[in-house]
């Protein structure tokens, strides 16, 4: 059963609005099938072939949802899930455990380690998609209309006001739109080109270096002199709003 109105593709017009799914799976054939189907349904797909790689990918580019195979080389899916839940910035990351085991006892164990849901192999693609969408709907904190919040920053979009820890932050119009976009997708890394598309618009032609200038101004304004730097620079990749700078 497909709910057309909640398909990811319907939520935004740019590719940036597509949810990113990390597929953690050591069987290449399953990865291929998942990638094909998920991309067809409007998701972006990232891959990891073992548990250690999964944690690295999550740290580098936090997905919106993780499809986590139970039986993995190096580190089991259960251990990966534990680590995801242990880290402050991925504590709320939606995780669906994929398991070949059918015993209820095992599924319960998976949920106890912090998975939000589980599905057993071989799974039906429609059933998986329905669960993914349900989970994304729950986890995508629908912002109070016209208001965004991240860490100690709040943005009142209607009043065009930004506060950090109660202190008023004054931003130019471009920095305001840049922050608004980053706050809509916290922890996700965007390249300069993606930021140009999203903030300046695809028809505006400016140098990618322009983004650096505005990021620098944004960082200066929101960070003040002593506060935690919430703008993460990822070498050769881009920028993200994050509480962990590295
Ligand atoms: Ca496996």
Short mmCIF file of C-alpha atoms and ligand atoms in Angstrom, two decimals:
data_model
loop_
_atom_site.label_atom_id
_atom_site.label_comp_id
_atom_site.label_asym_id
_atom_site.label_seq_id
_atom_site.Cartn_x
_atom_site.Cartn_y
_atom_site.Cartn_z
CA UNK A 1 0.00 0.00 0.00
CA UNK A 2 1.48 3.34 -1.05
CA UNK A 3 0.43 6.65 0.40
CA UNK A 4 1.07 9.04 -2.42
CA UNK A 5 0.83 12.11 -0.23
CA UNK A 6 3.65 11.06 2.01
CA UNK A 7 6.05 9.82 -0.64
CA UNK A 8 9.36 11.56 -0.04
CA UNK A 9 9.46 12.93 -3.56
CA UNK A 10 6.24 14.82 -2.95
CA UNK A 11 7.65 16.74 -0.01
CA UNK A 12 10.11 18.84 -1.90
CA UNK A 13 11.05 19.78 -5.39
CA UNK A 14 14.81 19.51 -5.08
CA UNK A 15 16.90 16.40 -4.62
CA UNK A 16 18.00 17.82 -1.27
CA UNK A 17 14.57 17.12 0.16
CA UNK A 18 14.95 13.41 -0.56
CA UNK A 19 15.57 11.44 2.60
CA UNK A 20 18.95 9.75 2.81
CA UNK A 21 18.87 6.06 3.73
CA UNK A 22 21.99 4.22 4.83
CA UNK A 23 21.79 0.58 3.81
CA UNK A 24 24.06 -1.52 6.04
CA UNK A 25 24.28 -4.90 4.40
CA UNK A 26 27.06 -7.29 3.46
CA UNK A 27 25.19 -9.12 0.71
CA UNK A 28 25.75 -7.21 -2.51
CA UNK A 29 22.65 -8.62 -4.21
CA UNK A 30 20.40 -7.29 -1.46
CA UNK A 31 22.09 -3.89 -1.58
CA UNK A 32 21.48 -3.74 -5.33
CA UNK A 33 17.78 -4.55 -4.95
CA UNK A 34 17.36 -2.08 -2.09
CA UNK A 35 19.18 0.71 -3.89
CA UNK A 36 17.14 0.21 -7.06
CA UNK A 37 13.81 0.22 -5.23
CA UNK A 38 14.58 2.98 -2.78
CA UNK A 39 15.91 5.33 -5.44
CA UNK A 40 12.83 4.62 -7.55
CA UNK A 41 10.73 5.67 -4.56
CA UNK A 42 12.53 8.97 -4.15
CA UNK A 43 15.13 8.14 -1.52
CA UNK A 44 18.86 8.78 -1.71
CA UNK A 45 20.91 5.73 -0.80
CA UNK A 46 24.25 5.38 0.94
CA UNK A 47 25.88 1.99 1.62
CA UNK A 48 28.05 0.30 4.20
CA UNK A 49 29.21 -3.32 3.97
CA UNK A 50 30.04 -3.87 7.62
CA UNK A 51 29.31 -2.44 11.03
CA UNK A 52 32.46 -0.37 11.36
CA UNK A 53 31.92 1.21 7.97
CA UNK A 54 28.32 1.95 8.96
CA UNK A 55 29.46 4.00 11.97
CA UNK A 56 31.98 5.85 9.80
CA UNK A 57 29.36 6.68 7.17
CA UNK A 58 26.93 7.87 9.86
CA UNK A 59 29.58 10.14 11.35
CA UNK A 60 30.51 11.54 7.96
CA UNK A 61 27.03 12.10 6.61
CA UNK A 62 24.16 11.44 8.99
CA UNK A 63 21.32 9.71 7.16
CA UNK A 64 17.61 10.17 7.85
CA UNK A 65 17.17 6.46 8.41
CA UNK A 66 19.35 3.35 8.75
CA UNK A 67 18.42 -0.07 7.38
CA UNK A 68 20.62 -2.25 9.49
CA UNK A 69 21.32 -5.90 8.76
CA UNK A 70 21.61 -8.05 11.89
CA UNK A 71 24.35 -10.41 10.70
CA UNK A 72 27.32 -8.32 9.61
CA UNK A 73 31.05 -8.90 9.44
CA UNK A 74 33.36 -7.07 11.90
CA UNK A 75 30.56 -5.78 14.13
CA UNK A 76 27.02 -7.10 14.48
CA UNK A 77 23.99 -5.00 13.66
CA UNK A 78 23.05 -5.08 17.32
CA UNK A 79 26.37 -3.58 18.35
CA UNK A 80 26.08 -0.92 15.63
CA UNK A 81 22.62 -0.05 16.93
CA UNK A 82 23.93 0.21 20.50
CA UNK A 83 26.65 2.59 19.39
CA UNK A 84 24.21 4.71 17.40
CA UNK A 85 22.05 5.06 20.52
CA UNK A 86 25.03 5.78 22.74
CA UNK A 87 26.20 8.80 20.74
CA UNK A 88 24.37 12.02 21.58
CA UNK A 89 24.00 13.23 18.01
CA UNK A 90 22.62 9.96 16.64
CA UNK A 91 20.52 8.98 19.65
CA UNK A 92 17.29 9.72 17.76
CA UNK A 93 18.38 8.37 14.39
CA UNK A 94 15.65 6.04 13.05
CA UNK A 95 16.91 2.47 12.73
CA UNK A 96 15.14 -0.49 11.14
CA UNK A 97 16.81 -3.80 11.88
CA UNK A 98 16.79 -6.33 9.04
CA UNK A 99 17.11 -9.89 10.19
CA UNK A 100 17.06 -13.32 8.62
CA UNK A 101 16.05 -14.79 11.93
CA UNK A 102 12.37 -15.28 12.43
CA UNK A 103 12.24 -16.07 16.10
CA UNK A 104 10.32 -13.42 17.97
CA UNK A 105 12.84 -13.59 20.77
CA UNK A 106 15.55 -12.25 18.46
CA UNK A 107 13.36 -9.49 17.13
CA UNK A 108 12.64 -8.41 20.67
CA UNK A 109 16.34 -8.41 21.41
CA UNK A 110 16.86 -6.16 18.40
CA UNK A 111 14.26 -3.72 19.63
CA UNK A 112 15.76 -3.79 23.11
CA UNK A 113 19.07 -2.57 21.77
CA UNK A 114 17.31 0.49 20.40
CA UNK A 115 16.09 -0.35 16.91
CA UNK A 116 12.82 1.43 16.13
CA UNK A 117 11.43 -1.41 14.05
CA UNK A 118 12.52 -4.64 12.46
CA UNK A 119 11.72 -6.61 9.36
CA UNK A 120 12.62 -10.21 8.58
CA UNK A 121 14.26 -11.47 5.40
CA UNK A 122 13.05 -12.20 2.84
CA UNK A 123 11.03 -9.01 3.04
CA UNK A 124 8.39 -7.53 0.84
CA UNK A 125 9.53 -4.19 -0.59
CA UNK A 126 6.14 -2.51 -0.15
CA UNK A 127 6.03 -3.58 3.48
CA UNK A 128 9.52 -2.23 4.07
CA UNK A 129 8.68 1.08 2.38
CA UNK A 130 5.53 1.44 4.48
CA UNK A 131 7.52 0.93 7.67
CA UNK A 132 10.22 3.33 6.56
CA UNK A 133 7.68 6.02 5.78
CA UNK A 134 5.86 5.52 9.04
CA UNK A 135 9.12 5.84 10.92
CA UNK A 136 10.24 8.92 8.99
CA UNK A 137 6.89 10.54 9.61
CA UNK A 138 7.29 9.95 13.34
CA UNK A 139 10.90 11.03 13.54
CA UNK A 140 10.80 14.08 11.29
CA UNK A 141 10.03 16.48 14.04
CA UNK A 142 7.46 18.59 12.29
CA UNK A 143 8.52 22.08 13.25
CA UNK A 144 6.06 24.41 14.89
CA UNK A 145 4.90 26.52 12.01
CA UNK A 146 7.34 29.26 11.26
CA UNK A 147 9.79 28.22 13.95
CA UNK A 148 12.96 26.16 13.83
CA UNK A 149 15.21 25.04 16.64
CA UNK A 150 18.60 23.37 16.80
CA UNK A 151 20.71 22.98 19.93
CA UNK A 152 20.41 26.45 21.55
CA UNK A 153 19.49 28.33 18.36
CA UNK A 154 15.90 29.27 17.56
CA UNK A 155 14.62 30.87 14.37
CA UNK A 156 11.30 32.63 14.19
CA UNK A 157 10.74 32.68 10.44
CA UNK A 158 7.66 34.89 10.51
CA UNK A 159 9.24 37.55 12.70
CA UNK A 160 12.65 37.07 11.03
CA UNK A 161 14.34 36.76 14.41
CA UNK A 162 17.18 34.48 15.44
CA UNK A 163 18.25 33.80 19.02
CA UNK A 164 21.06 31.82 20.45
CA UNK A 165 20.73 30.85 24.08
CA UNK A 166 18.41 33.82 24.50
CA UNK A 167 20.79 36.28 22.83
CA UNK A 168 19.54 38.03 19.69
CA UNK A 169 21.58 37.16 16.60
CA UNK A 170 21.59 39.58 13.70
CA UNK A 171 21.97 38.05 10.27
CA UNK A 172 22.00 39.39 6.74
CA UNK A 173 19.33 37.98 4.39
CA UNK A 174 21.64 35.40 2.81
CA UNK A 175 22.97 34.20 6.15
CA UNK A 176 19.39 33.99 7.38
CA UNK A 177 18.34 31.76 4.46
CA UNK A 178 21.51 29.71 4.81
CA UNK A 179 20.85 29.08 8.50
CA UNK A 180 17.18 28.33 7.81
CA UNK A 181 18.17 25.68 5.27
CA UNK A 182 20.82 24.11 7.53
CA UNK A 183 18.40 24.06 10.45
CA UNK A 184 15.86 22.24 8.33
CA UNK A 185 18.45 19.51 7.75
CA UNK A 186 20.57 19.38 10.89
CA UNK A 187 23.78 17.33 10.82
CA UNK A 188 23.56 16.71 7.11
CA UNK A 189 26.59 17.73 5.08
CA UNK A 190 25.91 19.86 2.02
CA UNK A 191 28.38 20.69 -0.70
CA UNK A 192 28.83 24.30 -1.81
CA UNK A 193 26.93 23.50 -5.00
CA UNK A 194 24.02 22.03 -3.05
CA UNK A 195 23.90 25.08 -0.81
CA UNK A 196 24.00 27.38 -3.83
CA UNK A 197 21.07 25.50 -5.35
CA UNK A 198 19.05 25.50 -2.15
CA UNK A 199 19.76 29.01 -0.88
CA UNK A 200 20.56 31.09 -3.93
CA UNK A 201 18.45 29.04 -6.36
CA UNK A 202 19.48 26.91 -9.33
CA UNK A 203 19.28 29.81 -11.78
CA UNK A 204 21.62 32.12 -9.94
CA UNK A 205 25.20 31.74 -11.03
CA UNK A 206 27.70 32.63 -8.36
CA UNK A 207 31.09 31.24 -7.48
CA UNK A 208 31.05 28.30 -5.05
CA UNK A 209 33.55 30.31 -2.98
CA UNK A 210 30.74 32.76 -2.28
CA UNK A 211 29.27 30.12 0.00
CA UNK A 212 32.45 30.15 2.09
CA UNK A 213 32.13 33.88 2.61
CA UNK A 214 28.56 33.62 3.84
CA UNK A 215 29.32 30.59 5.99
CA UNK A 216 32.13 32.58 7.62
CA UNK A 217 29.75 35.45 8.38
CA UNK A 218 27.08 33.09 9.63
CA UNK A 219 29.53 31.32 11.88
CA UNK A 220 30.80 34.62 13.30
CA UNK A 221 27.29 35.83 14.02
CA UNK A 222 25.87 32.72 15.63
CA UNK A 223 28.97 31.65 17.53
CA UNK A 224 29.87 34.92 19.16
CA UNK A 225 33.20 34.78 20.95
CA UNK A 226 32.88 31.89 23.32
CA UNK A 227 30.06 29.65 22.21
CA UNK A 228 30.30 26.18 20.71
CA UNK A 229 30.92 26.33 16.97
CA UNK A 230 27.82 24.76 15.45
CA UNK A 231 28.94 25.04 11.84
CA UNK A 232 30.93 22.00 10.87
CA UNK A 233 33.35 22.27 7.96
CA UNK A 234 33.97 18.96 6.21
CA UNK A 235 37.07 19.15 4.09
CA UNK A 236 36.34 18.59 0.40
CA UNK A 237 32.69 17.89 1.18
CA UNK A 238 31.01 21.01 2.48
CA UNK A 239 29.19 22.23 5.56
CA UNK A 240 26.73 21.04 8.16
CA UNK A 241 25.03 22.32 11.24
CA UNK A 242 26.29 20.05 13.98
CA UNK A 243 27.10 20.00 17.66
CA UNK A 244 30.20 17.91 17.00
CA UNK A 245 32.71 19.93 15.01
CA UNK A 246 34.87 17.01 13.85
CA1 LIG B 1 24.25 -10.21 6.52
#
